[in-house]
mmCIF file of C-alpha atoms in Angstrom:
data_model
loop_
_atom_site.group_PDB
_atom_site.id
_atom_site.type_symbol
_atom_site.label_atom_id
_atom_site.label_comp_id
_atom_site.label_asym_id
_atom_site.label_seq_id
_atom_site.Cartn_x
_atom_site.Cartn_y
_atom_site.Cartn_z
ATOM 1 C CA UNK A 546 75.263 97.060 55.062
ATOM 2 C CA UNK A 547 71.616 98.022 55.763
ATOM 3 C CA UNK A 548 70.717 100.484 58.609
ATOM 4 C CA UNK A 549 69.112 99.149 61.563
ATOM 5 C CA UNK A 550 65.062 99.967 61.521
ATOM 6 C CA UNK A 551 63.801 101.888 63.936
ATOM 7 C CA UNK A 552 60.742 99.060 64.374
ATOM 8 C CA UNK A 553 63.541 96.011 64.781
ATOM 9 C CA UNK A 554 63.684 95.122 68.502
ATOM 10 C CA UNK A 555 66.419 95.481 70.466
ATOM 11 C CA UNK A 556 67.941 92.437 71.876
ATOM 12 C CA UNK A 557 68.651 93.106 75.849
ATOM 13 C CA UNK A 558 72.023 93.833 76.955
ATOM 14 C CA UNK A 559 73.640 91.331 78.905
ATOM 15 C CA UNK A 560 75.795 92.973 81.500
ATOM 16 C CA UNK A 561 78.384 90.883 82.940
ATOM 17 C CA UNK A 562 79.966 91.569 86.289
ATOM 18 C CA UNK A 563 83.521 90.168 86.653
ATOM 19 C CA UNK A 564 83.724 87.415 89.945
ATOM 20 C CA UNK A 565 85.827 89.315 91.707
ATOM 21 C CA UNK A 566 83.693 92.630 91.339
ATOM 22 C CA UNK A 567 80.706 90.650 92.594
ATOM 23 C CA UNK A 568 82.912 89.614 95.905
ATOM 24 C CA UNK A 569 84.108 92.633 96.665
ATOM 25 C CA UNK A 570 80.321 93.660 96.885
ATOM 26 C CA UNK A 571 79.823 90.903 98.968
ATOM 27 C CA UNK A 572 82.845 91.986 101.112
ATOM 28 C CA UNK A 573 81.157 95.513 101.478
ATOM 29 C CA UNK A 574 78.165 93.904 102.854
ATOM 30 C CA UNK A 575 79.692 92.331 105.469
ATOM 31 C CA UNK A 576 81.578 95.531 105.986
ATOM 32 C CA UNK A 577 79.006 97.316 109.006
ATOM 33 C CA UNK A 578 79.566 96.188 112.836
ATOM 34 C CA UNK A 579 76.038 95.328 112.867
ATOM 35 C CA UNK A 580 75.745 93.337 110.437
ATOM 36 C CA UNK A 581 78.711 91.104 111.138
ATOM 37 C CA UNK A 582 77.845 90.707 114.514
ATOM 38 C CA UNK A 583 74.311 89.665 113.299
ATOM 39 C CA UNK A 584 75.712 86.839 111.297
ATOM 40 C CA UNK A 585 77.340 85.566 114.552
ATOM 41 C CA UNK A 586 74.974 85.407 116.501
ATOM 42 C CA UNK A 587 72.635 83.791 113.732
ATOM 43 C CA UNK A 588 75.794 80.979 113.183
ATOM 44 C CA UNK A 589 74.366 79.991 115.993
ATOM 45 C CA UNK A 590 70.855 78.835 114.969
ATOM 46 C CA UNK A 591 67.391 80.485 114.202
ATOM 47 C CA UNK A 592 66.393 83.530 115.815
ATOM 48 C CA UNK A 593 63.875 85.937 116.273
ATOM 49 C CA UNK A 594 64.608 89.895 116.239
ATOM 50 C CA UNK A 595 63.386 90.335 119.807
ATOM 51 C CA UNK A 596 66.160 87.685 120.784
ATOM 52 C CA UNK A 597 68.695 89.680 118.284
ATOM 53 C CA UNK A 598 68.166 92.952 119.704
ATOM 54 C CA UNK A 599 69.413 93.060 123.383
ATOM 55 C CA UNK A 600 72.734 91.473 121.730
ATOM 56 C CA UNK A 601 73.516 93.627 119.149
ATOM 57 C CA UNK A 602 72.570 96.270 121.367
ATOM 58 C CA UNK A 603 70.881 99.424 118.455
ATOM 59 C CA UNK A 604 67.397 100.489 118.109
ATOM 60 C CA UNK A 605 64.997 98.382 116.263
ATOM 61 C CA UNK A 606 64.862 100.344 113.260
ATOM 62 C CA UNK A 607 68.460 100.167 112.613
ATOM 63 C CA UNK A 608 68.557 96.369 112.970
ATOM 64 C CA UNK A 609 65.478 96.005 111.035
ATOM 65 C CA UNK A 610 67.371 98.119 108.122
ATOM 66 C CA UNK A 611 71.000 96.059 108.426
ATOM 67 C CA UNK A 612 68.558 92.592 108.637
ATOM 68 C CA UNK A 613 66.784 93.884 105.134
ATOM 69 C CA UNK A 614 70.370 94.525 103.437
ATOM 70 C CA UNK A 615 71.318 90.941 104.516
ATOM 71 C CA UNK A 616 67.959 89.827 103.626
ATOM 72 C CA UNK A 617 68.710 91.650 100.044
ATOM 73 C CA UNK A 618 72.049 90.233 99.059
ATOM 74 C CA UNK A 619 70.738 86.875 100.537
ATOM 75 C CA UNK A 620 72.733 86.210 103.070
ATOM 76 C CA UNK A 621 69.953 85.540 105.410
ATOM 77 C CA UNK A 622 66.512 84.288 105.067
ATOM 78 C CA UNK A 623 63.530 85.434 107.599
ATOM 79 C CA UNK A 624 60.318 83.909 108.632
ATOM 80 C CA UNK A 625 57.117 85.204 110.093
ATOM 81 C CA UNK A 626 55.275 83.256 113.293
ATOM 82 C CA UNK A 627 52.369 85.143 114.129
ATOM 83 C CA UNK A 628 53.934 88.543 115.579
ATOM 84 C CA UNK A 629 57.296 87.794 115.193
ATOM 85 C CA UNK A 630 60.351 87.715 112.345
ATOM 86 C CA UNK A 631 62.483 84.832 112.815
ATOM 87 C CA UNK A 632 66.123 85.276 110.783
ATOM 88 C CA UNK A 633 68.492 81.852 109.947
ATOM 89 C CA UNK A 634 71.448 82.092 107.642
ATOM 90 C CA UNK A 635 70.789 81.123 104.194
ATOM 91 C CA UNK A 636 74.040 78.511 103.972
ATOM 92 C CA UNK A 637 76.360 76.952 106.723
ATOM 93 C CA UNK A 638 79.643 78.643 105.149
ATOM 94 C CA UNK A 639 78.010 82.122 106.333
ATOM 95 C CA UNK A 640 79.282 80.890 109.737
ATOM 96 C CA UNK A 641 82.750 79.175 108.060
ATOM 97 C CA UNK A 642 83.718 82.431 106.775
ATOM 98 C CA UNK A 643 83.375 84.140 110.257
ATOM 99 C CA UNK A 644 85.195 81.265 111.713
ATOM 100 C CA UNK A 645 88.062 82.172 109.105
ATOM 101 C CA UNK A 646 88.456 85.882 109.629
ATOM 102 C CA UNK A 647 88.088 85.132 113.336
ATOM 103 C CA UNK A 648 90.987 83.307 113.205
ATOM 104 C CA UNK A 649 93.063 85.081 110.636
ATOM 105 C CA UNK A 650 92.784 88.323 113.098
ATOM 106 C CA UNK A 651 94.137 86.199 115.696
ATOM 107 C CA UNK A 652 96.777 85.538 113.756
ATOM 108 C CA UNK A 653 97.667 88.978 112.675
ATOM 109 C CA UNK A 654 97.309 90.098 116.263
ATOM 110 C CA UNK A 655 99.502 87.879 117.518
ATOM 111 C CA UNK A 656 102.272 88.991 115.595
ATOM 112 C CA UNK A 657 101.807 92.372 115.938
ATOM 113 C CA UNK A 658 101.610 91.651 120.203
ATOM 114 C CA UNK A 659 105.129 89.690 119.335
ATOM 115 C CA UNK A 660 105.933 92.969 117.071
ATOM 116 C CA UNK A 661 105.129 95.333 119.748
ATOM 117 C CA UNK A 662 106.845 92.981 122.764
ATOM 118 C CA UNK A 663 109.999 92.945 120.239
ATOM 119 C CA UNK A 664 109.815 97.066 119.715
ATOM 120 C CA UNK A 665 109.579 97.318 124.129
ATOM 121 C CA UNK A 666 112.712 95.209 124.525
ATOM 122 C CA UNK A 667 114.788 96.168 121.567
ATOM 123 C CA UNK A 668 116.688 98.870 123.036
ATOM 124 C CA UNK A 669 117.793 100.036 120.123
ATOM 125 C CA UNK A 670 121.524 101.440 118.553
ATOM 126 C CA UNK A 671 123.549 102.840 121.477
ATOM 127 C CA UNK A 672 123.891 106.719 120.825
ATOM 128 C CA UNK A 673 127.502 108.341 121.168
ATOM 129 C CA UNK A 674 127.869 111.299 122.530
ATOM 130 C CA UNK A 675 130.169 113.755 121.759
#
């Protein structure tokens, strides 16, 4: 076997990231208040920052800064019309997967108001005294 010249190129290194590395990534964007609250309000339709801000309710540098890491990891797309940034989700299932976790909280909070009804009626094992 012949050692490897130093003038041979080198062949790029392919780095593969496993699926379910690359969702929970994704999950850790849409991990910040701000940015989830963003996305619904943007399930709704087009709309420009000025609109955005009064509902989400921070300063304009912080929204600008959550709208670029959505912007990043493509999640939403943004438009410029003269003096203003319009921002639209990039695909319909954006607004799906809020729908979802919307209604799997319901879910869990439901049981755990049925949990916590069950825990104020339960009265418990009777104590003997001695």
């Amino acid at each position: 076997m012949s050692p490897v010249s130093a003038d041979a190129p080198r062949q790029p290194s392919v780095v593969t990231v496993p699926l379910y590395q690359r969702k929970a990534e994704f999950f850790k964007t849409l991990g910040h208040p701000v940015r989830i609250r963003v996305l619904e309000l943007l399930s709704d339709g087009e709309q420009a920052v000025a609109e955005l801000l009064p509902e989400v309710g921070v300063e304009a540098a912080h929204l600008s800064q959550q709208l670029a890491i959505l912007r990043r990891t493509g999640l939403v797309l943004s438009r410029r019309e003269g003096a203003s940034v319009f921002y639209r989700l990039t695909t319909p299932e954006v607004a799906d997967l809020l729908a979802v976790a919307r209604s799997i909280l319901g879910t869990l909070l439901t049981d755990q108001a049925g949990l916590l009804d069950e825990l104020r009626t339960d009265t418990g094992p009777t104590q003997r005294r001695s």
